[in-house]
XYZ file of C-alpha atoms in Angstrom:
260
model
C -20.905 -12.552 -8.086
C -24.317 -11.145 -8.769
C -27.140 -12.063 -6.419
C -30.329 -12.457 -8.412
C -33.689 -13.819 -7.285
C -34.511 -16.916 -9.309
C -37.633 -18.013 -7.467
C -39.937 -15.916 -5.292
C -42.310 -17.889 -3.099
C -45.601 -16.547 -1.890
C -44.049 -15.985 1.534
C -41.457 -13.698 -0.054
C -38.566 -16.087 0.573
C -36.056 -16.066 -2.236
C -33.891 -18.768 -3.734
C -30.624 -17.025 -4.579
C -28.718 -18.567 -7.465
C -25.409 -17.124 -6.292
C -25.531 -18.976 -2.978
C -24.305 -22.498 -2.431
C -27.377 -23.892 -0.740
C -27.839 -27.524 0.273
C -30.194 -29.714 -1.685
C -33.549 -30.381 -0.051
C -33.267 -33.245 2.417
C -36.652 -33.440 4.053
C -39.911 -31.616 4.254
C -39.597 -28.189 5.835
C -42.000 -25.268 5.908
C -40.490 -22.281 7.675
C -37.188 -20.435 7.758
C -34.901 -21.660 10.528
C -34.638 -19.784 13.823
C -30.983 -18.878 13.271
C -29.112 -15.580 13.668
C -25.584 -14.388 12.902
C -23.317 -12.204 15.030
C -19.671 -11.241 15.655
C -19.012 -11.266 11.920
C -15.501 -10.227 10.875
C -14.649 -9.972 7.190
C -11.065 -10.313 5.943
C -9.670 -9.561 9.375
C -11.210 -6.095 9.228
C -9.214 -5.121 6.142
C -10.557 -3.945 2.796
C -11.137 -6.494 0.048
C -9.006 -5.273 -2.843
C -9.858 -6.804 -6.215
C -7.446 -6.604 -9.192
C -8.316 -5.892 -12.828
C -8.146 -9.575 -13.708
C -8.645 -12.755 -11.711
C -9.979 -12.901 -8.188
C -9.007 -12.526 -4.551
C -9.792 -14.874 -1.661
C -10.696 -13.785 1.853
C -12.178 -15.283 5.018
C -15.145 -14.453 7.209
C -15.404 -15.535 10.838
C -18.768 -15.366 12.576
C -21.029 -16.804 15.251
C -24.279 -18.646 14.615
C -26.972 -18.863 17.299
C -29.894 -21.246 16.846
C -33.005 -22.150 18.793
C -32.499 -24.671 21.594
C -34.727 -27.241 19.896
C -33.032 -26.906 16.524
C -30.334 -29.407 15.578
C -27.311 -28.211 13.604
C -28.118 -30.871 11.022
C -31.468 -29.153 10.402
C -30.026 -25.945 8.919
C -27.164 -24.577 6.819
C -25.790 -21.111 7.599
C -23.510 -19.085 5.315
C -22.083 -15.552 5.483
C -22.362 -13.109 2.610
C -21.141 -9.657 1.692
C -23.455 -7.617 -0.497
C -23.911 -4.228 -2.132
C -27.249 -2.682 -1.242
C -29.736 -2.261 1.552
C -30.601 -5.919 2.167
C -29.366 -9.281 0.955
C -32.708 -10.071 -0.683
C -32.747 -6.822 -2.660
C -29.080 -6.664 -3.622
C -27.890 -7.464 -7.121
C -24.216 -7.904 -6.246
C -22.803 -10.075 -3.502
C -20.327 -12.790 -2.635
C -21.038 -16.044 -0.811
C -18.853 -19.088 -0.006
C -18.132 -21.617 -2.733
C -17.526 -24.364 -0.147
C -19.052 -25.365 3.176
C -18.052 -23.211 6.173
C -16.187 -24.868 9.044
C -18.130 -24.651 12.304
C -17.442 -25.723 15.877
C -20.074 -26.006 18.608
C -19.237 -23.692 21.505
C -22.486 -24.430 23.366
C -25.750 -26.263 22.742
C -27.078 -23.266 20.789
C -23.981 -21.482 19.473
C -21.462 -22.270 16.743
C -18.204 -20.542 15.880
C -17.687 -20.589 12.115
C -15.215 -19.678 9.403
C -15.749 -19.501 5.634
C -13.560 -18.772 2.624
C -14.964 -16.582 -0.145
C -13.644 -15.338 -3.470
C -14.358 -11.981 -5.119
C -13.843 -12.026 -8.883
C -13.376 -8.990 -11.096
C -15.576 -10.679 -13.708
C -18.557 -10.385 -11.351
C -18.022 -6.731 -10.429
C -18.579 -3.310 -12.017
C -16.760 -0.075 -11.236
C -19.844 1.685 -9.880
C -20.187 -0.643 -6.878
C -16.676 -0.165 -5.484
C -16.766 1.253 -1.973
C -18.898 0.360 1.028
C -20.697 -2.982 1.139
C -22.415 -4.774 4.030
C -21.944 -8.154 5.662
C -24.760 -10.487 6.616
C -25.848 -14.103 6.594
C -28.404 -16.530 5.243
C -29.587 -19.672 7.041
C -31.456 -22.367 5.121
C -33.615 -25.142 6.517
C -33.713 -28.616 4.945
C -36.084 -27.393 2.261
C -33.914 -24.342 1.499
C -36.246 -21.841 3.158
C -33.980 -18.895 4.025
C -33.678 -16.658 7.070
C -31.737 -13.424 6.433
C -29.594 -11.430 8.844
C -28.671 -8.049 7.344
C -26.313 -5.193 8.145
C -23.825 -6.914 10.418
C -21.054 -4.490 9.522
C -19.593 -2.407 6.742
C -17.105 -3.927 4.309
C -14.829 -1.988 1.970
C -14.526 -3.492 -1.539
C -11.907 -1.602 -3.541
C -10.274 -1.455 -6.979
C -6.576 -2.378 -6.784
C -4.252 0.596 -7.338
C -0.730 0.824 -8.767
C 1.793 3.642 -8.610
C 5.188 4.180 -10.276
C 8.006 6.727 -9.967
C 11.067 7.457 -12.098
C 13.572 10.160 -11.155
C 15.989 11.542 -13.770
C 18.760 12.277 -14.546
C 20.824 9.647 -12.773
C 23.406 10.633 -11.605
C 22.879 14.360 -11.151
C 24.966 17.245 -9.904
C 24.071 18.862 -6.594
C 21.776 21.845 -7.062
C 20.517 20.693 -10.435
C 16.894 19.870 -11.269
C 15.495 16.364 -10.897
C 12.360 15.445 -12.817
C 10.150 12.771 -11.288
C 7.563 11.123 -13.530
C 5.126 8.342 -12.740
C 1.633 6.975 -13.155
C -1.313 6.299 -10.860
C -3.611 3.565 -12.153
C -6.341 1.384 -10.717
C -8.339 -1.661 -11.734
C -11.080 -1.020 -14.255
C -13.446 -3.908 -13.509
C -15.668 -2.999 -16.448
C -12.840 -3.420 -18.962
C -10.673 -5.981 -17.186
C -7.530 -3.819 -17.233
C -5.791 -0.978 -15.395
C -6.574 2.644 -16.253
C -5.305 6.029 -15.120
C -6.811 7.522 -11.973
C -7.351 11.183 -12.826
C -7.241 14.342 -10.688
C -5.949 12.648 -7.525
C -3.643 14.240 -4.960
C -0.308 12.429 -4.864
C 2.697 13.256 -2.684
C 6.271 13.381 -3.927
C 8.448 12.006 -1.128
C 12.184 11.676 -0.510
C 14.234 9.314 1.669
C 17.869 10.169 2.296
C 20.391 7.373 1.758
C 20.858 5.530 5.052
C 17.475 6.666 6.411
C 14.293 4.609 6.720
C 11.896 7.549 6.688
C 10.313 9.334 3.742
C 9.456 13.027 3.973
C 6.956 14.817 1.733
C 8.415 17.423 -0.633
C 5.214 18.522 -2.374
C 1.742 17.398 -3.435
C 0.628 17.319 -7.078
C -2.433 16.156 -9.021
C -2.532 13.257 -11.443
C -3.445 14.165 -15.026
C -6.532 13.058 -16.925
C -4.639 9.860 -17.787
C -3.218 9.324 -14.306
C 0.233 10.633 -15.312
C 2.454 12.355 -12.742
C 5.278 14.807 -13.335
C 7.085 17.360 -11.191
C 10.552 18.664 -10.429
C 12.730 19.137 -7.368
C 16.290 20.182 -6.601
C 19.042 17.618 -6.062
C 20.612 17.901 -2.603
C 21.897 14.532 -1.363
C 21.835 10.878 -2.435
C 18.490 9.231 -1.845
C 15.240 7.756 -3.054
C 12.279 9.511 -4.647
C 8.781 8.057 -4.710
C 5.144 9.009 -5.125
C 2.616 8.226 -2.375
C -1.170 8.034 -2.767
C -3.372 8.151 0.344
C -6.281 6.281 -1.243
C -10.027 6.921 -1.491
C -13.155 5.042 -0.473
C -13.023 3.045 -3.719
C -9.256 2.694 -4.150
C -6.583 1.674 -1.607
C -3.505 3.660 -0.639
C -0.313 2.787 -2.492
C 3.344 3.801 -2.502
C 5.613 3.638 -5.529
C 8.951 1.866 -5.220
C 11.625 4.438 -4.395
C 13.936 5.389 -7.283
C 17.520 6.038 -6.195
C 19.407 9.091 -7.430
C 23.160 9.548 -6.982
C 23.953 13.225 -6.331
C 27.523 14.221 -7.278
């Protein structure tokens, strides 16, 4: 979702419309003395968002508060964001429900939150490296920001196909392997070809569990793949893409060819 400043107070504190902040309970004047640490997003794995719909992921983190501050006096949520700081970022994701927290000492909580990244709230240009951080609100929704707690990879879901022909084929004859490398186009809400990418043609002999690389080719301007190889023994042909900073690695399903 986009993070946009809706109200800017004289102090510079921002009310962020994308965040689920508690309603004001009592009079408060300053941001709470709360910090975040040990933040782990999606188990350390990339957040891969499809062309339609959304994907859920979890964030675990630790909250440390001043000794005189009660847990009922503040509300702390994690956030991932694209930009230098949470306050200045236009795109970010925050929890849609309250985090679950457990007191581990009089000043420390161990917390977990579930978040959802939706394609409808993303644009292609922001795929890649994001940051994790947190926002703590007091009872009057005054925020305290903790930025740059770790890098987070937010990627466009990729798909890869392979089709080997003819089937069956005589030993020594030519096999043509076609396919397509596509990835989520968040701007358009559909999948589109991923052009000019290095993709490996791989082969797994029948009865083996290991693929070996035969050659590396480039995807076309439309993401199409096509190459040839010589039939030797029965086995499976597939394409394999190593991935980029914006797009995850993916393997096509192996296509079996009977060599006669």
